[in-house]
Coordinates of C-alpha atoms in Angstrom, one line a residue:
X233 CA -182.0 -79.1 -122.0
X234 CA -183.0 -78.4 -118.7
X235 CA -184.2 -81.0 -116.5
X236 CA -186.3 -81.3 -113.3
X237 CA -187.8 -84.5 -113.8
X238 CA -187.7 -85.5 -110.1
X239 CA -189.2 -82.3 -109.0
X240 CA -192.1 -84.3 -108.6
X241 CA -191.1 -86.5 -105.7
X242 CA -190.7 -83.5 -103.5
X243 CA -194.4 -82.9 -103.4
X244 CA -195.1 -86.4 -103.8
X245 CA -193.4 -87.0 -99.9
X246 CA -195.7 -84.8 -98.9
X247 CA -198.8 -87.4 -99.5
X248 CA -199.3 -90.8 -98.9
X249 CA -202.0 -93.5 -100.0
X250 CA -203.9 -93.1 -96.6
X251 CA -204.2 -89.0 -97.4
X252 CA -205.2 -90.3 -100.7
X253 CA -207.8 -92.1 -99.7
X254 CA -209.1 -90.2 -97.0
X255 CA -210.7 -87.6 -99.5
X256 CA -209.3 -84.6 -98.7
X257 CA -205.7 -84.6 -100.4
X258 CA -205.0 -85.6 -104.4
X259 CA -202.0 -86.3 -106.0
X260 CA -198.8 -84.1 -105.9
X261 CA -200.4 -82.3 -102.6
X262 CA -203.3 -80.6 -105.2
X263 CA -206.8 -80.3 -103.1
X264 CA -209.4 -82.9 -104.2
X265 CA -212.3 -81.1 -105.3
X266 CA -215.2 -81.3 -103.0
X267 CA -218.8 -83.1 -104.2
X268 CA -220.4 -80.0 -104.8
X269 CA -217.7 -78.3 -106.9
X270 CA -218.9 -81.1 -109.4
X271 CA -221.7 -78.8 -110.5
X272 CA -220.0 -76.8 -112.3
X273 CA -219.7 -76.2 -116.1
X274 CA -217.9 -79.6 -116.6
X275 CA -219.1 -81.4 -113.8
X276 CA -222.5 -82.1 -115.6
X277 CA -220.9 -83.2 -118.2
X278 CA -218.8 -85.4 -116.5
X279 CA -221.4 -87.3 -114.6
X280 CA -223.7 -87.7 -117.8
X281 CA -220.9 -89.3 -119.9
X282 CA -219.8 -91.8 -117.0
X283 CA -223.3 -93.1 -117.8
X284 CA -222.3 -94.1 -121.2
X285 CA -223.0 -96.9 -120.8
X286 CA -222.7 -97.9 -116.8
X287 CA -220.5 -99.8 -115.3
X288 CA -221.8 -103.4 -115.6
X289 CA -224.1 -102.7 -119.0
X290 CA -221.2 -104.0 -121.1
X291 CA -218.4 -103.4 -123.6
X292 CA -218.7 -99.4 -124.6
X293 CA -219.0 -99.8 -128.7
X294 CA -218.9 -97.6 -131.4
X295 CA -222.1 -95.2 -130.9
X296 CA -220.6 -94.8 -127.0
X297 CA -217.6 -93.5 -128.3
X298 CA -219.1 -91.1 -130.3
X299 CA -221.8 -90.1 -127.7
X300 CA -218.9 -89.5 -125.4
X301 CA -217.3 -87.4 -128.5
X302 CA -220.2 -85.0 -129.1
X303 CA -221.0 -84.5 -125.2
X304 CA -217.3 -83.2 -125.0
X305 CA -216.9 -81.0 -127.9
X306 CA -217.4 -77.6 -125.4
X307 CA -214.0 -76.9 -125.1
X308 CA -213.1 -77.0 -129.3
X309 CA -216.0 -74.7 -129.9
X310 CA -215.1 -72.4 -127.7
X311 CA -211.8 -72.2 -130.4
X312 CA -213.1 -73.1 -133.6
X313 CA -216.1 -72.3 -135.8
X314 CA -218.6 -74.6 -137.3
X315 CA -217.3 -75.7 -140.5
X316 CA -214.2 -74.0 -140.0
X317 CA -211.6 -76.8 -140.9
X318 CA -213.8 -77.8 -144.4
X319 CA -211.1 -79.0 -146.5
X320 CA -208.4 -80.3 -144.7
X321 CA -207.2 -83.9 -144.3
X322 CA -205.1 -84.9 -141.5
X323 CA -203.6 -88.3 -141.2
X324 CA -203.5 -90.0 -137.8
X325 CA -201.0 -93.1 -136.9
X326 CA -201.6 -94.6 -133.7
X327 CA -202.4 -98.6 -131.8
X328 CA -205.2 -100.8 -132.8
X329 CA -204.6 -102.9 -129.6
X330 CA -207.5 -105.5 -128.3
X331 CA -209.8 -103.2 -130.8
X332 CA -209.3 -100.2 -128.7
X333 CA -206.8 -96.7 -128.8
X334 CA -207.4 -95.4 -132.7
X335 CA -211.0 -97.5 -132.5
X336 CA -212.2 -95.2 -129.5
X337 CA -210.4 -92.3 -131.3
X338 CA -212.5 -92.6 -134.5
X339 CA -215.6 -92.4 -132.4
X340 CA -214.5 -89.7 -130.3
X341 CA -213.2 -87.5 -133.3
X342 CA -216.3 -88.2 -135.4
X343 CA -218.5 -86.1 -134.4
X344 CA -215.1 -83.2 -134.2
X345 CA -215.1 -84.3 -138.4
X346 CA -218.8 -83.3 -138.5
X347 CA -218.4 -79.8 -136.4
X348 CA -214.7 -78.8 -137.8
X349 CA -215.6 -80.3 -141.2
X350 CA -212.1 -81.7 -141.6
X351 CA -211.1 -85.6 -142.2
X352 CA -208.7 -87.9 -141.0
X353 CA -207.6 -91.1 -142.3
X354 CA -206.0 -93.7 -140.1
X355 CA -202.4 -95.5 -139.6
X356 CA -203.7 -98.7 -137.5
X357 CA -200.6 -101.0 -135.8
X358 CA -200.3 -103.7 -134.1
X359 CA -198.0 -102.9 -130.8
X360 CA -195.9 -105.4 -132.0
X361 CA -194.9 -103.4 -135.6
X362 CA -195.3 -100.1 -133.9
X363 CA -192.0 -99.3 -133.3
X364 CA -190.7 -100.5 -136.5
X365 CA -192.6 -98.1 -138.4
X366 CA -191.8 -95.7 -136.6
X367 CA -188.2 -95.7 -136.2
X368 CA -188.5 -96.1 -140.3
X369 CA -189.8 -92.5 -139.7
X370 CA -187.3 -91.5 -137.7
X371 CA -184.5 -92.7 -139.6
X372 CA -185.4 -91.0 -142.6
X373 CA -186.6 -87.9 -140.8
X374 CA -189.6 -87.5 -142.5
X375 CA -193.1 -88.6 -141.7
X376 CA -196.3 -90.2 -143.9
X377 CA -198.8 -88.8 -141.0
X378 CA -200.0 -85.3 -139.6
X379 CA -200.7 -86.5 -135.9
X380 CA -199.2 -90.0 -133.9
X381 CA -200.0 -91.3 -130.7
X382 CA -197.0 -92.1 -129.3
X383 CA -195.3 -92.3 -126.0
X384 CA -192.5 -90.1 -124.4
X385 CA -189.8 -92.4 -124.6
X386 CA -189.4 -91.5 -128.4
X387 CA -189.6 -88.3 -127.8
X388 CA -185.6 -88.0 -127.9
X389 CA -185.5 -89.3 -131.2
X390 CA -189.1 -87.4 -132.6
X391 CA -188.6 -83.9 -130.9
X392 CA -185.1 -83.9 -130.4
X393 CA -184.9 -84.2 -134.7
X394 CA -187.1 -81.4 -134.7
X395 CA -190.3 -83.8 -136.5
X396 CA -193.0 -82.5 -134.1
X397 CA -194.6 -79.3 -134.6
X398 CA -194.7 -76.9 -131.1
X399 CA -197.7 -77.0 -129.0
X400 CA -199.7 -73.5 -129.3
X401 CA -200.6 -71.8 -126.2
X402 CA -204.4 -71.8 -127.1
X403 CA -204.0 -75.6 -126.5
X404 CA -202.2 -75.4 -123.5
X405 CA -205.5 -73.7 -121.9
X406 CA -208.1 -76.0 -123.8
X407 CA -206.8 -78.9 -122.4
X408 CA -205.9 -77.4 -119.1
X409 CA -201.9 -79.0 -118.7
X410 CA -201.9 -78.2 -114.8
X411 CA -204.0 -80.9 -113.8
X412 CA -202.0 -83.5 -115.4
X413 CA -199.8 -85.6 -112.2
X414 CA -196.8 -84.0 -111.4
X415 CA -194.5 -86.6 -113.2
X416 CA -196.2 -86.0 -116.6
X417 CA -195.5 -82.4 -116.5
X418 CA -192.4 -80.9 -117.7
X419 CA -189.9 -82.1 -119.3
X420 CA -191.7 -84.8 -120.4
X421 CA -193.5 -83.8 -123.5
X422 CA -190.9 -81.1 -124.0
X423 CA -187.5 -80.3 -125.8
X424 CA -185.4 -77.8 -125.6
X425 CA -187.8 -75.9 -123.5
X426 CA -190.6 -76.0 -125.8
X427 CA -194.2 -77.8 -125.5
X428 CA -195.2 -80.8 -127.8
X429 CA -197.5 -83.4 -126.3
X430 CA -200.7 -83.7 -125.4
X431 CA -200.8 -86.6 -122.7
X432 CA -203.7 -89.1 -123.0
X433 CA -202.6 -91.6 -120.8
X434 CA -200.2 -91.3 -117.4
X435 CA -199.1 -95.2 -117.7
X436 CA -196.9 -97.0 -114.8
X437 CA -197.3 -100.8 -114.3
X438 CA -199.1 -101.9 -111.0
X439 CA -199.9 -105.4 -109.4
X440 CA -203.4 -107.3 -110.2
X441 CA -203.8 -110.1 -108.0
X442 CA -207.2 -112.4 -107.3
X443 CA -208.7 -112.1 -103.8
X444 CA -209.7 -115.9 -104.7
X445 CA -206.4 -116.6 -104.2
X446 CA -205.0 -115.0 -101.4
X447 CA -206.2 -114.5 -98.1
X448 CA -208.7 -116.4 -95.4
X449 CA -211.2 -118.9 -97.0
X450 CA -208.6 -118.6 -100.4
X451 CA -206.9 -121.4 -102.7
X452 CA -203.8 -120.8 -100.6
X453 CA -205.0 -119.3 -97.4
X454 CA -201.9 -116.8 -97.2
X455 CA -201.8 -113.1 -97.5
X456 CA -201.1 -111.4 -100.7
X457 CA -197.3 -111.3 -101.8
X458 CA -195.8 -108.1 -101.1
X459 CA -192.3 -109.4 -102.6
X460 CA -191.3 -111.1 -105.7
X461 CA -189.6 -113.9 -103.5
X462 CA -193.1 -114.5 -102.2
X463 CA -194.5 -114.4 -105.6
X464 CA -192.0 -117.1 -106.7
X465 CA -192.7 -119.7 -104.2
X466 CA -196.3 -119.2 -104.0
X467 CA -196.2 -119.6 -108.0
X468 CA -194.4 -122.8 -107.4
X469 CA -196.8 -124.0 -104.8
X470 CA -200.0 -123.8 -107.0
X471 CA -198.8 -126.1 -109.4
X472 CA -201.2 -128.6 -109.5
X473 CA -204.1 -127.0 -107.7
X474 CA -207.3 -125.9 -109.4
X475 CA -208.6 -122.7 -110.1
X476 CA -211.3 -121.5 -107.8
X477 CA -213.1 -119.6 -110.5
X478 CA -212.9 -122.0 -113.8
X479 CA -211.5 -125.5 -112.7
X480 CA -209.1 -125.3 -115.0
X481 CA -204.9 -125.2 -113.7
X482 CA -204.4 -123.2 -111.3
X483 CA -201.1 -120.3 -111.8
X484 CA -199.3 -118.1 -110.1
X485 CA -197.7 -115.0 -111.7
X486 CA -198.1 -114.3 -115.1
X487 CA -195.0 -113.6 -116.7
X488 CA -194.9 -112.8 -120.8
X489 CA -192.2 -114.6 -122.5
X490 CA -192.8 -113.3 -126.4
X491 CA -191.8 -110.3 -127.4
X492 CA -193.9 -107.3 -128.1
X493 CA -192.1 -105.2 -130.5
X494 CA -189.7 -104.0 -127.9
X495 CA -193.1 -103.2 -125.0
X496 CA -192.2 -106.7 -123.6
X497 CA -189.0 -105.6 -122.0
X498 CA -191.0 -103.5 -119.3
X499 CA -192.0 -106.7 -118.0
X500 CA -188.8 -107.5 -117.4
X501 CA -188.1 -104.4 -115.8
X502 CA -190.8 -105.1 -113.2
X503 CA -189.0 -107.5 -111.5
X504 CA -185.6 -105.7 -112.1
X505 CA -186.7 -102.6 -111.0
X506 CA -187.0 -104.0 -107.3
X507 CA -183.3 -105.4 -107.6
X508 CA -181.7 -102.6 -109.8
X509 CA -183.2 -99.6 -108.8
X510 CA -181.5 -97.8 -105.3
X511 CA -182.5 -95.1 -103.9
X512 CA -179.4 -94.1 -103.7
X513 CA -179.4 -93.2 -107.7
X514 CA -181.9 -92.6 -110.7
X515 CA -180.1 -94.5 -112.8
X516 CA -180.9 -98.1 -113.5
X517 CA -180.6 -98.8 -116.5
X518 CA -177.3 -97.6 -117.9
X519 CA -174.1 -96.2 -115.8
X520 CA -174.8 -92.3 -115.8
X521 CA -170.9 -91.4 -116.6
X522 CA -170.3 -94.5 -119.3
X523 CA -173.3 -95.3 -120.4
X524 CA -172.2 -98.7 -119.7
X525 CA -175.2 -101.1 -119.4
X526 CA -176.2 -102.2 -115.9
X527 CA -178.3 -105.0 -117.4
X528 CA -175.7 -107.3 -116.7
X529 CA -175.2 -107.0 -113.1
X530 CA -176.3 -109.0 -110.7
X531 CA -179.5 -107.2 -110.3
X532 CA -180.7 -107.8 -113.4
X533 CA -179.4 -111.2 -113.5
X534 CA -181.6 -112.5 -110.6
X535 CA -184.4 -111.0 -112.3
X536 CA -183.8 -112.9 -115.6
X537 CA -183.1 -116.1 -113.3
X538 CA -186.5 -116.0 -111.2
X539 CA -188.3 -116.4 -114.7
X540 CA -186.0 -119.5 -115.7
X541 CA -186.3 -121.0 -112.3
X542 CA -190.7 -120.8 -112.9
X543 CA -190.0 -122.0 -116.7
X544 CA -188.3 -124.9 -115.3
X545 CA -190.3 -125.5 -112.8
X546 CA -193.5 -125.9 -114.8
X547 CA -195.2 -123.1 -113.0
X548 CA -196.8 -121.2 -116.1
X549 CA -199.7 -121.9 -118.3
X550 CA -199.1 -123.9 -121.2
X551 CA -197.2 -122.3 -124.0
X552 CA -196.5 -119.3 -122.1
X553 CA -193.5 -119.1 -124.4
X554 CA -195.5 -117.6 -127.1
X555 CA -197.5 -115.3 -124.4
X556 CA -196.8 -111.6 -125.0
X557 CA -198.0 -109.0 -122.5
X558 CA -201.6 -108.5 -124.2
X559 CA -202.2 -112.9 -124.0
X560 CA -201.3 -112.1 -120.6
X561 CA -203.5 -109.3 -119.4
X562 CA -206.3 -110.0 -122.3
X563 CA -206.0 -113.5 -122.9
X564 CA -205.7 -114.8 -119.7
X565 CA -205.2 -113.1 -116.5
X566 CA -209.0 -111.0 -117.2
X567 CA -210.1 -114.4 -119.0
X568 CA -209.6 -116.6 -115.6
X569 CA -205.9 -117.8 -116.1
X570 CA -203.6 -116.8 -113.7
X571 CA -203.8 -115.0 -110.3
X572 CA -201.0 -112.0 -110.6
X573 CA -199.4 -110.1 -112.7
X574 CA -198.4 -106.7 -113.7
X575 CA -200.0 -104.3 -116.1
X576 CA -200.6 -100.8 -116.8
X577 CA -203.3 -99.7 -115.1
X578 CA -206.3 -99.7 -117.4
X579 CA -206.9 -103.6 -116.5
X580 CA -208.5 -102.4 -113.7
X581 CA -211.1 -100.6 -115.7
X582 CA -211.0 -103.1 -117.9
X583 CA -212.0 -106.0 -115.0
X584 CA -215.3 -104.1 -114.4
X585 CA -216.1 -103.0 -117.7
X586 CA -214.9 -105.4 -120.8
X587 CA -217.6 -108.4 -121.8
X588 CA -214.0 -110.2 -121.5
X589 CA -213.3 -110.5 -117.7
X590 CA -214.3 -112.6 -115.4
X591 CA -212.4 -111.5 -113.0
X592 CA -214.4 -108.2 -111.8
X593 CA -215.4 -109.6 -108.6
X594 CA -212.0 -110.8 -107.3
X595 CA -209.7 -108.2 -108.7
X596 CA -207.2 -106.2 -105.7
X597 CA -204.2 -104.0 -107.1
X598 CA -201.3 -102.4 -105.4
X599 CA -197.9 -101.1 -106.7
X600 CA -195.2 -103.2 -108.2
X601 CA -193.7 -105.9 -105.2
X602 CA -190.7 -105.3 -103.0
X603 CA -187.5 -107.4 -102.7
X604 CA -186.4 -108.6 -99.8
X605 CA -182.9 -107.0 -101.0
X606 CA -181.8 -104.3 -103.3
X607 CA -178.2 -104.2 -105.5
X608 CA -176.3 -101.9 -104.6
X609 CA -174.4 -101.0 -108.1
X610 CA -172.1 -97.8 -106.5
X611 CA -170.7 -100.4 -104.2
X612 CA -171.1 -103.1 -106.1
X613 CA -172.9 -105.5 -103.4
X614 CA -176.3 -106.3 -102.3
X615 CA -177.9 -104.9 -99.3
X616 CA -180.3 -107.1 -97.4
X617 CA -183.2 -104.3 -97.2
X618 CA -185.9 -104.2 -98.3
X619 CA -186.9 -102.2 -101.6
X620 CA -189.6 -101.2 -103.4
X621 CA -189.3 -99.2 -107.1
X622 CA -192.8 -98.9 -109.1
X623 CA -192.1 -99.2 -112.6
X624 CA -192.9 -95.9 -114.9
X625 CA -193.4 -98.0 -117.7
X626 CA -193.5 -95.9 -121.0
X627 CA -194.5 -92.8 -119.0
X628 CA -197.7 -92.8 -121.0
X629 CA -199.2 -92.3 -124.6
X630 CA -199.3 -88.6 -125.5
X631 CA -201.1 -87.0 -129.2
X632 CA -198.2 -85.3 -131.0
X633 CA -198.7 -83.0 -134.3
X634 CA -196.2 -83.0 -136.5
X635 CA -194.1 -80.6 -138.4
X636 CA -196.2 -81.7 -142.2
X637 CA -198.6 -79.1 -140.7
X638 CA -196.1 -76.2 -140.6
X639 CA -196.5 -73.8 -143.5
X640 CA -200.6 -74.7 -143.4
X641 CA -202.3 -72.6 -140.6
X642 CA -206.0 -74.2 -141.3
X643 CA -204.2 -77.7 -141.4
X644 CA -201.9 -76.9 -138.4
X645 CA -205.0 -75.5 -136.2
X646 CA -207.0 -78.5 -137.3
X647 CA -204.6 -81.2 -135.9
X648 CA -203.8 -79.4 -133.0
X649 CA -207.8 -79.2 -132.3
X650 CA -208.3 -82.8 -133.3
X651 CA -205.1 -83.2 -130.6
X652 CA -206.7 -81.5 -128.4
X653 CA -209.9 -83.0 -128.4
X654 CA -208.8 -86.4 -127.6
X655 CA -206.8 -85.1 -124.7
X656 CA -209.6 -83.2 -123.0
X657 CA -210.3 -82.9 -119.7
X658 CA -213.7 -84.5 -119.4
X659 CA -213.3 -87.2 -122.1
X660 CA -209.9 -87.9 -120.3
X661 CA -211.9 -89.0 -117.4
X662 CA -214.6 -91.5 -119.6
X663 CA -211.4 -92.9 -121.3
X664 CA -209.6 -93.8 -117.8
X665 CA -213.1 -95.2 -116.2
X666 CA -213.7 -97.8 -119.3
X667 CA -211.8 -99.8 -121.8
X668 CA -209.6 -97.5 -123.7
X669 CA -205.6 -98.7 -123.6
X670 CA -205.2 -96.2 -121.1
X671 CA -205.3 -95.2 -117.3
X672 CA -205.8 -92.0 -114.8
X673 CA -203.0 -89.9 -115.5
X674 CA -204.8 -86.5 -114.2
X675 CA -205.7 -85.1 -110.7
X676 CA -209.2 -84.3 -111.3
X677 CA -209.1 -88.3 -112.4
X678 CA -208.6 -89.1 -108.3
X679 CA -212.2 -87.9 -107.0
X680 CA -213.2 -91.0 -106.1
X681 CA -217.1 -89.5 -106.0
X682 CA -217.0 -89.5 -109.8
X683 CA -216.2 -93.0 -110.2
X684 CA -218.7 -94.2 -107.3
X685 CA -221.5 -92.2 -109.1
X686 CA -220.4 -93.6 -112.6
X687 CA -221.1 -97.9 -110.5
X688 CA -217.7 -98.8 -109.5
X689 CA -217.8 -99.5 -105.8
X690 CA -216.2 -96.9 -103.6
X691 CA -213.8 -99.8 -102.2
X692 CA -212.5 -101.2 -105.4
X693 CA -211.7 -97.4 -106.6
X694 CA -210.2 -96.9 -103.7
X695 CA -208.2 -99.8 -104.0
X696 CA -207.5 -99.3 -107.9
X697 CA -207.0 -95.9 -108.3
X698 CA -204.3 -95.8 -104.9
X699 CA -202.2 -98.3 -106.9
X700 CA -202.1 -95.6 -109.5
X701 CA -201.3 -92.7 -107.1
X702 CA -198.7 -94.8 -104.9
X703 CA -197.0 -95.7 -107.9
X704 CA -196.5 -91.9 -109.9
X705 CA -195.9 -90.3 -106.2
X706 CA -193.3 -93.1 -105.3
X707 CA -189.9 -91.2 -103.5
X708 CA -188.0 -95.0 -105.3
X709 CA -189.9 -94.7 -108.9
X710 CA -188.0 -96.4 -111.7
X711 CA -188.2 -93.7 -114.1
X712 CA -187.6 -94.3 -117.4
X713 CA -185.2 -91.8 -119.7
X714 CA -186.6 -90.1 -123.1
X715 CA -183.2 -91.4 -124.9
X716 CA -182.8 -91.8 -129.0
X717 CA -183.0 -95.2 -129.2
X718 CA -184.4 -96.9 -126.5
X719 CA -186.8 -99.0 -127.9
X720 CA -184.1 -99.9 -130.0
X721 CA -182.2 -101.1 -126.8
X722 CA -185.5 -102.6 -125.8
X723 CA -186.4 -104.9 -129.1
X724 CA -182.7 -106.3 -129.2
X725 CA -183.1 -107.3 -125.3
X726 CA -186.6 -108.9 -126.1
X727 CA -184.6 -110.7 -129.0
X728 CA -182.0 -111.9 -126.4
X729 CA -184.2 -112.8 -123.5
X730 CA -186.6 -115.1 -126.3
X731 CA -183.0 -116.9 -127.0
X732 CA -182.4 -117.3 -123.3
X733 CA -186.0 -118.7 -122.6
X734 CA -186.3 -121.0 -125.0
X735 CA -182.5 -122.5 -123.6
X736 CA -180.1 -121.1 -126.5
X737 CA -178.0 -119.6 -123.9
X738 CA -176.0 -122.0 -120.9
X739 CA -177.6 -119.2 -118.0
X740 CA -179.1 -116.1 -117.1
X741 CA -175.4 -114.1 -117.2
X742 CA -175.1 -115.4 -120.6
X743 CA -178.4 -113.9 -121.2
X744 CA -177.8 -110.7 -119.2
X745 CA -174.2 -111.1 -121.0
X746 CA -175.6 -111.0 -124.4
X747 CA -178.4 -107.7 -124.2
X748 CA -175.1 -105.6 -122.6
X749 CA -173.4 -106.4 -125.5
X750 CA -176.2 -105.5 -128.1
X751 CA -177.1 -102.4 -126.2
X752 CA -173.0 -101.2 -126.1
X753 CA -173.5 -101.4 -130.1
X754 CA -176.6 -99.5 -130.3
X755 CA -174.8 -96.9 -128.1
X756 CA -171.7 -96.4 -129.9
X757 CA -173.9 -96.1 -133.3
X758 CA -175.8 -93.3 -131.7
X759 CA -172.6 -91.9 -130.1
X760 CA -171.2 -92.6 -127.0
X761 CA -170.8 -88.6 -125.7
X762 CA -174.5 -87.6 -126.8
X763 CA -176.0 -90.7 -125.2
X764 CA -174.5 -89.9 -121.8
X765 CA -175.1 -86.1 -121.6
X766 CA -179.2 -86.8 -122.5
X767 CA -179.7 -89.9 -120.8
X768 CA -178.4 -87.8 -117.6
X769 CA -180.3 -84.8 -118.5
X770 CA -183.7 -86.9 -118.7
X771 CA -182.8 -88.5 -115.4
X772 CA -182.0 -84.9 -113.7
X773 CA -178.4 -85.9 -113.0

């Protein structure tokens, strides 16, 4: 398997945030297109469905979702007839989260059941028994479903087992695959050279913060924390202060400290990423040539420690213990609670859009914080430098078909348009401007016009939309690798980290001490040899 997964930075050096935002250049060096190109065959489209229903009108419901469906079924009858799928029944597995992902999907692929004539029934989970029931999948190598969402960190175990049926080049064209960012093409969504994804979603985390909170006239009158030893004290400091917005306790960075069926651990990584990852390497996560876990050193360490040291110090909300990543975002941080954290990106669609937030008004984002020093692990020291290393977190939700469609044409067509479909260009851009479980992950998602038109102001786009870019075009990206097993690795470290929270364990080595030892299990039950050649293959080593 050939691998060019940092292919992207190359172009990405090219551009930075001020280019970004000046209009005239888009991510991975590709030309904005100019207001007036927005004419065009989609462009109508695009502008009507960012209508549906305005920002500031409200939660999108059911009958949006559809509305957005119909509007967007040019491309699939441009490839299918009317009628032409009566008959076949697909079955779909995907999220349920905070009544979104297979909620919007229904709606959207409604009115594709009506025009196709095929029907799908639903899989719903909970992100916290997704990964469960799908690694019962993958351990059996057989599948109960036709289509999944899923992400491309399982793609080593999925594709590489051969349970995903190729992409067809029709689809390719349909959904038009060069205008996803550079770090979402190839190889992610690939295997052994061939095609099987359909990216929905381009996810990296980036920093929320209040405005309330930080800067002249705020609750703390200081700038906005650029490093996570900022964001500690200032965490500690607001103990005891009230917030601004609801009275209630005021609280610093938002940290989730459940589990979240293995999704929790990239919260983790946040922090660690800043320590961990040197520029010097890709790898920060496992040693390239031992597959030796890096969890343990010192990098990691610190990160584990700064969350003790703010559990011990009182700094979070109450019973933050049994917070996991959605009470965070959802819960609280939208809800009032809190004043940072990180998140994938779609809570900044969320804070203009959801009935939920409160928050709308106050919101500013930027890419994950610095550290005032970075570890060096190939010399086995820190360096006092400072380093910053946006987190790829899950590298994004993709539509997959699988291989229970080979042998079927009309059934393998239909999932692939029903794939298709969701992915799609315009509808792409409706699902990253409102409440979907999902963020820009496109080029033609970066014309800042679009957005403006749809009633975000141009400032806040600007502001929300560069955390995205900075982060996929960052030359110090923590990348993460498509490895069998790695939510495996990441549920038994959520396990170890809930132990070390709640106290079970004397310190944070013990902690760190305990996940290395777990994860050098997983590895040698996987096999050593086959671990090291693909986790250096996905990292372009």
């Amino acid at each position: 398997m050939k691998v060019e997964l940092y292919n992207y930075i190359k172009a990405a050096q090219k551009m930075n945030r001020r280019q970004v935002l000046k209009g005239s250049a888009a991510i991975g060096a590709v030309a904005m297109m100019p207001k007036t190109a927005l004419a065009g065959a989609h462009g109508n489209v695009r502008a009507e469905i960012l209508k549906i229903p305005g920002v500031g009108a409200g939660s999108p419901t059911d009958s949006d979702w559809q509305k957005v469906g119909e509007m967007c079924l040019g491309a699939t009858k441009g490839n299918v007839s009317e009628g032409e799928f009566e008959g076949v029944e697909l079955t779909f597995m995907g999220l349920n989260n905070q009544n979104l992902h297979n909620f919007l999907f229904r709606g959207f692929l409604k009115p594709w059941e009506a025009y196709t004539g095929a029907k799908i029934n639903w899989i719903d989970l909970a992100q916290a028994d997704y990964n469960a029931r799908l690694q019962q999948s993958i351990a059996t190598g057989t599948a109960d479903f036709d289509i999944i969402e899923m992400g491309a960190p399982f793609e080593g175990d999925v594709l590489g087992k051969g349970m995903a049926s190729e992409m067809p080049e029709w689809v390719k064209e349909q959904i038009d695959m060069d205008d996803y960012v550079d770090y979402l093409k190839a190889p992610v969504g690939t295997w052994g050279g061939k095609t099987y994804r359909v990216s929905i979603d381009g996810d990296c985390h980036t920093f929320a913060y209040r405005k309330d909170y930080f800067g002249e006239g705020s609750i703390t009158g200081r700038d906005v924390p650029t490093t996570w030893q900022e964001i500690n004290q200032v965490s500690k400091d607001l103990i005891g202060k009230e917030d601004p917005l609801t009275g209630l306790p005021a609280h610093g960075y938002l940290d989730p400290l459940k589990g979240w069926g293995g999704f929790g651990f990239y919260f983790l990584e946040n922090r660690a990423s800043a320590y961990a990852k040197h520029p010097n390497s890709p790898a920060w996560l496992f040693e390239p040539d031992t597959m030796k876990p890096m969890v343990n050193n010192p990098a990691w360490v610190q990160a584990i420690q700064d969350v003790m040291d703010l559990i011990d110090a009182g700094a979070y909300p109450t019973d933050q213990i049994n917070a996991d990543p959605g009470t965070t975002a959802f819960q609280q941080f939208l809800a009032g609670t809190g004043s940072m954290l990180m998140w994938w990106g779609d809570v900044g669609s969320n804070a203009r859009t959801s009935d939920t937030s409160v928050v709308g008004d106050v919101a500013g984002f930027g890419v994950n914080p610095a550290s005032e020093r970075v570890y060096n692990a190939k010399a086995g020291a820190w360096e006092e430098t400072r380093n910053e290393a946006p987190n790829m977190a899950y590298i994004g939700w993709g539509v997959y078909v699988m291989a229970t469609v080979e042998g079927d044409e009309k059934k393998k067509k239909a999932a692939w348009s029903a794939a298709a479909h969701l992915g799609g260009k315009d509808l792409s851009l409706w699902a990253s401007a409102y409440p979907s479980g999902f963020q820009p992950y496109r080029n033609s998602h970066f014309q800042y016009d679009e957005w403006e038109e749809a009633g975000y102001e141009r400032a806040y786009v600007e502001d929300y939309l560069g955390s995205n870019a900075d982060s996929y075009n960052h030359p110090n990206a923590a990348i993460e690798p498509r490895i069998p097993g790695i939510f495996q690795y990441y549920s038994v470290a959520e396990d170890e980290l809930a132990k070390g929270y709640a106290g079970q364990y004397g310190s944070a080595q013990e902690t760190a001490d305990a996940i290395a030892a777990a994860w050098e299990k997983i590895t040698d039950q996987i096999g050593r040899d086959s671990q090291i050649s693909v986790y250096k293959a996905s990292l372009g080593m």
